[in-house]
Every structure is written in structure tokens, then in C-alpha cells.
PDB file of C-alpha atoms in Angstrom:
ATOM      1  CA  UNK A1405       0.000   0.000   0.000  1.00  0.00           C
ATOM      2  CA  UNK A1406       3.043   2.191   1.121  1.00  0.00           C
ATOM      3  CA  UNK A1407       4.642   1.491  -2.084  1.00  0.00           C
ATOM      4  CA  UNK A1408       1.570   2.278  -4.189  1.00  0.00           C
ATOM      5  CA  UNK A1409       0.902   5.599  -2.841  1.00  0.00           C
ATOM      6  CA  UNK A1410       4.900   6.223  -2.672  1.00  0.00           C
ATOM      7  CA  UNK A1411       4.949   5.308  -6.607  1.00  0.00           C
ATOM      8  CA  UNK A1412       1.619   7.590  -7.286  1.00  0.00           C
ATOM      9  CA  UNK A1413       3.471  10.546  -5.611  1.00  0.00           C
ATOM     10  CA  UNK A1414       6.769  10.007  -7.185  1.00  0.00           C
ATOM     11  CA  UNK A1415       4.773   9.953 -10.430  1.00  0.00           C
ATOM     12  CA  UNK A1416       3.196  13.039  -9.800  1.00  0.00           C
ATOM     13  CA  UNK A1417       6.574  14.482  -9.069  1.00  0.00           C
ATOM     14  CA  UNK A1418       8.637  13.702 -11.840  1.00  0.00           C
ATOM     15  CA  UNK A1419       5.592  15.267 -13.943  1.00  0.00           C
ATOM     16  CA  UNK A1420       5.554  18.212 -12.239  1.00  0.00           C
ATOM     17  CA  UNK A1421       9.474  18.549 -12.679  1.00  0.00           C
ATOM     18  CA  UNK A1422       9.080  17.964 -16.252  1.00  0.00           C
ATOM     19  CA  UNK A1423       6.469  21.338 -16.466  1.00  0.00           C
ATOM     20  CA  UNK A1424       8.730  23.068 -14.369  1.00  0.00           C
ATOM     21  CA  UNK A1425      11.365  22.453 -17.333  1.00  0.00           C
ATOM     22  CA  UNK A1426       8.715  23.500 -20.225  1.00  0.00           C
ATOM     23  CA  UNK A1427       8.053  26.727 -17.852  1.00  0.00           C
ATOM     24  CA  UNK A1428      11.933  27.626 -17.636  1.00  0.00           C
ATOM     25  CA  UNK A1429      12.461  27.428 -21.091  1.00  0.00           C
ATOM     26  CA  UNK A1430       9.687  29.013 -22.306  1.00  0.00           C
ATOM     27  CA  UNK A1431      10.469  31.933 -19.969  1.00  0.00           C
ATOM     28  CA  UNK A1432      14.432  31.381 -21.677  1.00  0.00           C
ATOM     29  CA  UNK A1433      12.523  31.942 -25.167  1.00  0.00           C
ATOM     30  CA  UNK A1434      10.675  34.971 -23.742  1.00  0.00           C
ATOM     31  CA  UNK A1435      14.103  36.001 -22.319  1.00  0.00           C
ATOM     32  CA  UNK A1436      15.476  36.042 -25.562  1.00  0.00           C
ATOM     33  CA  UNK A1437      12.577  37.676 -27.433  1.00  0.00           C
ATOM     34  CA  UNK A1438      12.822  40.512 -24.679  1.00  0.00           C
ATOM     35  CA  UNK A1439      16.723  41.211 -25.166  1.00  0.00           C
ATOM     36  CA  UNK A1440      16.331  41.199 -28.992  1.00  0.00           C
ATOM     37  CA  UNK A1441      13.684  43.765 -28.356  1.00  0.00           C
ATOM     38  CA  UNK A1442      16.008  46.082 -25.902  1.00  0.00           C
ATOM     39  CA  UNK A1443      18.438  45.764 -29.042  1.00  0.00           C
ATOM     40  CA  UNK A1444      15.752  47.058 -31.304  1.00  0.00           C
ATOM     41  CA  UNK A1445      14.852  49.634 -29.110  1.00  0.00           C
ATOM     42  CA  UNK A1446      18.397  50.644 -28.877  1.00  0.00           C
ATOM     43  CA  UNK A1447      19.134  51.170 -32.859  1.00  0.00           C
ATOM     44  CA  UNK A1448      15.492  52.842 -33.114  1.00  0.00           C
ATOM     45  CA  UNK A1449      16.717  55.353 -30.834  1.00  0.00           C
ATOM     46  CA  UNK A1450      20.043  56.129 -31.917  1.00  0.00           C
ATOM     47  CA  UNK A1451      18.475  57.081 -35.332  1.00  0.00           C
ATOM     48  CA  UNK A1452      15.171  59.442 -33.210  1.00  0.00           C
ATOM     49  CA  UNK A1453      19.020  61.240 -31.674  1.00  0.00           C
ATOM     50  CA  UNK A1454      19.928  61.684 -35.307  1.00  0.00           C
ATOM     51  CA  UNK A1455      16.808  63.100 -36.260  1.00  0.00           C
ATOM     52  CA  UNK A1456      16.779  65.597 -33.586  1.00  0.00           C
ATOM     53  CA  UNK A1457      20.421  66.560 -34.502  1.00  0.00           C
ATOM     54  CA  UNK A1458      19.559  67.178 -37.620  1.00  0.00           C
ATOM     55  CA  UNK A1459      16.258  68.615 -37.278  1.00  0.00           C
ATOM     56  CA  UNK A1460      18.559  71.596 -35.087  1.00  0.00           C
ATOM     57  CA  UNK A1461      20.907  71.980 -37.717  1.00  0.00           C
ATOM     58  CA  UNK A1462      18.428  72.451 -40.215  1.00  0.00           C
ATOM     59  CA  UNK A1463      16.689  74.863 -38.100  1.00  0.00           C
ATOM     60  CA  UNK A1464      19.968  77.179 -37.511  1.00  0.00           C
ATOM     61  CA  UNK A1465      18.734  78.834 -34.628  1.00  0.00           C
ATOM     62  CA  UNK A1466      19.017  77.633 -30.988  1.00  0.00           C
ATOM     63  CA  UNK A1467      15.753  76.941 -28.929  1.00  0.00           C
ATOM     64  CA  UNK A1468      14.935  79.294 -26.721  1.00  0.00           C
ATOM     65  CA  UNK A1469      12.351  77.381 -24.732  1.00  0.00           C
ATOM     66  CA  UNK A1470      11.939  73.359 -24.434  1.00  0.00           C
ATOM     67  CA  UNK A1471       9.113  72.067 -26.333  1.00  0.00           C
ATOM     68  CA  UNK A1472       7.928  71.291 -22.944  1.00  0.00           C
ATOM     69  CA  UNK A1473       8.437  75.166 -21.562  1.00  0.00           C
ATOM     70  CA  UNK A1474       6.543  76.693 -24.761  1.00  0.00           C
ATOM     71  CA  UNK A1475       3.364  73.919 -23.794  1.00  0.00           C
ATOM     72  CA  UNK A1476       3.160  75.261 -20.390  1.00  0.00           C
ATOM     73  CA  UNK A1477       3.499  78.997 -21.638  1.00  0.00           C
ATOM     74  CA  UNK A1478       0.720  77.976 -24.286  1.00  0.00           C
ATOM     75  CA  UNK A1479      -1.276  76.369 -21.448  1.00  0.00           C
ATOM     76  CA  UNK A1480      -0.855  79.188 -18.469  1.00  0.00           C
ATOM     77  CA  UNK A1481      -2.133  81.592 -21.447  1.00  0.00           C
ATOM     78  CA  UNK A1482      -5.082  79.432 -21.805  1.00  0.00           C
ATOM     79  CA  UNK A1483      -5.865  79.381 -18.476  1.00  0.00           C
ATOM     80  CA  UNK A1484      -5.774  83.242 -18.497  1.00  0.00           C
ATOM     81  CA  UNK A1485      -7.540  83.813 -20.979  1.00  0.00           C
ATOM     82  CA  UNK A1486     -10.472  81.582 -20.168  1.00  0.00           C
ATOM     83  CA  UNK A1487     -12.293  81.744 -23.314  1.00  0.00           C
ATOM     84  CA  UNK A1488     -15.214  79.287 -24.134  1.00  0.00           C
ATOM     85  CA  UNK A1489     -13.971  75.710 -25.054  1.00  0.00           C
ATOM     86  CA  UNK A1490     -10.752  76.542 -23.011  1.00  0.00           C
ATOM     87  CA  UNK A1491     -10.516  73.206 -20.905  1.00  0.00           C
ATOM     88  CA  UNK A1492     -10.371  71.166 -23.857  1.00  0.00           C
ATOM     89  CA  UNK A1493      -7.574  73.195 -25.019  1.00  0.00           C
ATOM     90  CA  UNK A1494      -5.462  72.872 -21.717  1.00  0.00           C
ATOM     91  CA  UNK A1495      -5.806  69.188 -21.161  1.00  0.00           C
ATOM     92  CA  UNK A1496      -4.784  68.373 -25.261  1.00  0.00           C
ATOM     93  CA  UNK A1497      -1.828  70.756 -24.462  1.00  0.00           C
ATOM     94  CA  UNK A1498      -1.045  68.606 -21.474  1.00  0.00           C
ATOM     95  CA  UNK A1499      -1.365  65.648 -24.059  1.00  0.00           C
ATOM     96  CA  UNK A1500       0.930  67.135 -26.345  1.00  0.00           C
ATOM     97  CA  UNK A1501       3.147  68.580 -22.968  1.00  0.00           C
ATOM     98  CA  UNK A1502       3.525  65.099 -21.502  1.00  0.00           C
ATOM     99  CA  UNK A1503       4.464  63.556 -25.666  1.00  0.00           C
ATOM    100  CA  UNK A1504       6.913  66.150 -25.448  1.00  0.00           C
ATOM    101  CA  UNK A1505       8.504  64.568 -22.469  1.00  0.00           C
ATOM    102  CA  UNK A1506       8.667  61.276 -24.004  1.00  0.00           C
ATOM    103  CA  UNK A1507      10.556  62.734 -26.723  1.00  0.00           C
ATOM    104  CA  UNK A1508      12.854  64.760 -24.571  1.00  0.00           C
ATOM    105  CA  UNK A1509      13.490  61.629 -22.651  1.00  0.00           C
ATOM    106  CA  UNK A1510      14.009  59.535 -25.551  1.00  0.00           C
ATOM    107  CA  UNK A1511      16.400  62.255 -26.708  1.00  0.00           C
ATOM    108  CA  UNK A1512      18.603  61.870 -23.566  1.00  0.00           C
ATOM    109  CA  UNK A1513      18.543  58.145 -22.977  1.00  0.00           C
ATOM    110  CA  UNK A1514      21.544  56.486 -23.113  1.00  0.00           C
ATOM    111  CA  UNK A1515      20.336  53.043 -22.739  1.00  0.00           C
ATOM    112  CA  UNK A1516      16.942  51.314 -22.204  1.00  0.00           C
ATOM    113  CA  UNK A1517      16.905  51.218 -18.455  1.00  0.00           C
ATOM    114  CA  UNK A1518      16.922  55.370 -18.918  1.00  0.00           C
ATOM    115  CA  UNK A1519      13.993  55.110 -21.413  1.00  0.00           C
ATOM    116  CA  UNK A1520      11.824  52.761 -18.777  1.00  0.00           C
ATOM    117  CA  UNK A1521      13.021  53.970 -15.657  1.00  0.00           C
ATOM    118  CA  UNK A1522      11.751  50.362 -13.509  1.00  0.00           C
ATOM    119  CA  UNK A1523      11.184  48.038 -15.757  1.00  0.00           C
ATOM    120  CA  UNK A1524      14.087  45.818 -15.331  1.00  0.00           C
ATOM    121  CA  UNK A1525      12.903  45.334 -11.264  1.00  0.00           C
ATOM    122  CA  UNK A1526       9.246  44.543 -12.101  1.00  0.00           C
ATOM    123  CA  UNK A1527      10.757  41.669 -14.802  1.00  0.00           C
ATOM    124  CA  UNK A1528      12.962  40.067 -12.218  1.00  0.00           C
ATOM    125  CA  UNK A1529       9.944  40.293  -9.501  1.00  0.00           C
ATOM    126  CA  UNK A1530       8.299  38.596 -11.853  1.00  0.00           C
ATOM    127  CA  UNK A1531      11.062  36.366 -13.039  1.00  0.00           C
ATOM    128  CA  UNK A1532      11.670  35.125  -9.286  1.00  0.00           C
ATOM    129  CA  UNK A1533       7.814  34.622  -8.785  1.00  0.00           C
ATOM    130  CA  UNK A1534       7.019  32.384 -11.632  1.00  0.00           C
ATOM    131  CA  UNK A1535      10.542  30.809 -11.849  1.00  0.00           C
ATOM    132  CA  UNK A1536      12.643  31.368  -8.555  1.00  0.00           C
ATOM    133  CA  UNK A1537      16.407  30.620  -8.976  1.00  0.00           C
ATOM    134  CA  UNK A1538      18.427  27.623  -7.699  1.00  0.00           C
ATOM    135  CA  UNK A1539      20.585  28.702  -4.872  1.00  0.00           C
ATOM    136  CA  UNK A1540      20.555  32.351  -3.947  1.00  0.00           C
ATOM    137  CA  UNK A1541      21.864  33.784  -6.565  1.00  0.00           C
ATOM    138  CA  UNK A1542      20.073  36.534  -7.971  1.00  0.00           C
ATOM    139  CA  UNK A1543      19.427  37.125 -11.706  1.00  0.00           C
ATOM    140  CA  UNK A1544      18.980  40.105 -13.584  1.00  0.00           C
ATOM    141  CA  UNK A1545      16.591  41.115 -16.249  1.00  0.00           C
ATOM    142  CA  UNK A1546      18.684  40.997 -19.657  1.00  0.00           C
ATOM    143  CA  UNK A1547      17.441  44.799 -20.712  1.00  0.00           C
ATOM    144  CA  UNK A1548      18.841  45.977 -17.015  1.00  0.00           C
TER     145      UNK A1548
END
């Protein structure tokens, strides 16, 4: 009887180890898929850089305000002026405000982990709660 239920539960074990190799490399696929995307990311933004660059040569003039500055001034004017229909008009300038960030952050990123500031600690989280690592060592998220 011992040996029975011993032989069911070993059963069941070895199964479950056998998942738990599917799982790992399916998450070493995803893995992969993720870092070829960073890579991507990284060429797609070296070219925005030389857009901007050349965008300011082309323009021969240095900026006097950030794209984000000149929104606000737009949108304090708005405010002040309070004409009919002049919500609508601050929060798309807010819209167009907060793109402009994007951009300007875009512009200065070096690397991924500047572009999405956080990303690379809520991938390991969630690396370490589906698959947690042998040992103690700790692994990294391949954009980070």
C-alpha cells in the first residue's frame, strides 16, 4: 500500500518537474525575445538622436524654450484667458506637454533602463515569482 501511494506521488513528481522544465524554457525563449527587443529599441533610438540633430541643424537657430516650456506657456495663457472651449484646449496641451517629455526623454537616454526607468525590477519580480532561482543567486533582467 506504502509502495503504491509512494509510486503515485513520485509519479506526480517527476511530472511536475518535467512542467517546471517546459516553464523555464519558455520563460528562456521569452528572455530572448525581450533582449532582442532592448536591441531594437536601442538602434530605433540612436536614429530618433539623429533626427533631432539634424532637425537643429536644419533649423539654424538655438531653442529658446523646451518644447515642454513653450506647452506650459501655451497652457498658463489658456488658463488666463479663459475663453469658451478653453478646458479642452489645456488638457490636449497637457497631451501634447507630456508627448513632449517622451521625446525629450528619448532624446537623452543612453540606454533602455533610462527610457523605462523600472522596468528591469518589475521583470525580475516577476522572473523570481514564476521561476525562482536555484541557490541564492540573484538574476537580472537581460534589458537591465
Amino acid at each position: 500500500q506504502v509502495r503504491k501511494v509512494y509510486k503515485a506521488k513520485k509519479a506526480l513528481f517527476d511530472a511536475a518537474n518535467q512542467g517546471m522544465t517546459a516553464s523555464q524554457q519558455l520563460l528562456e525563449k521569452q528572455k530572448e525575445e525581450m533582449k532582442r527587443l532592448a536591441q531594437e529599441i536601442l538602434e530605433m533610438m540612436s536614429r530618433v538622436k539623429q533626427c533631432l540633430a539634424e532637425l537643429d541643424e536644419i533649423a539654424m537657430k538655438p531653442r529658446v524654450f523646451t518644447d515642454e516650456e513653450y506647452f506650459q506657456q501655451m497652457i498658463d495663457q489658456e488658463k488666463e484667458s479663459r475663453k469658451p472651449g478653453y478646458e479642452k484646449k489645456v488638457d490636449t496641451l497637457k497631451k501634447m506637454m507630456a508627448r513632449a517629455k517622451q521625446l525629450r526623454q528619448i532624446e537623452n537616454a543612453e540606454n533602455v533602463q533610462d527610457m523605462f526607468a523600472g522596468y528591469g525590477s518589475i521583470v525580475d519580480e516577476m522572473i523570481d515569482t514564476v521561476a525562482p532561482n536555484k541557490g541564492n543567486e540573484k538574476s537580472r533582467c537581460i534589458i537591465c
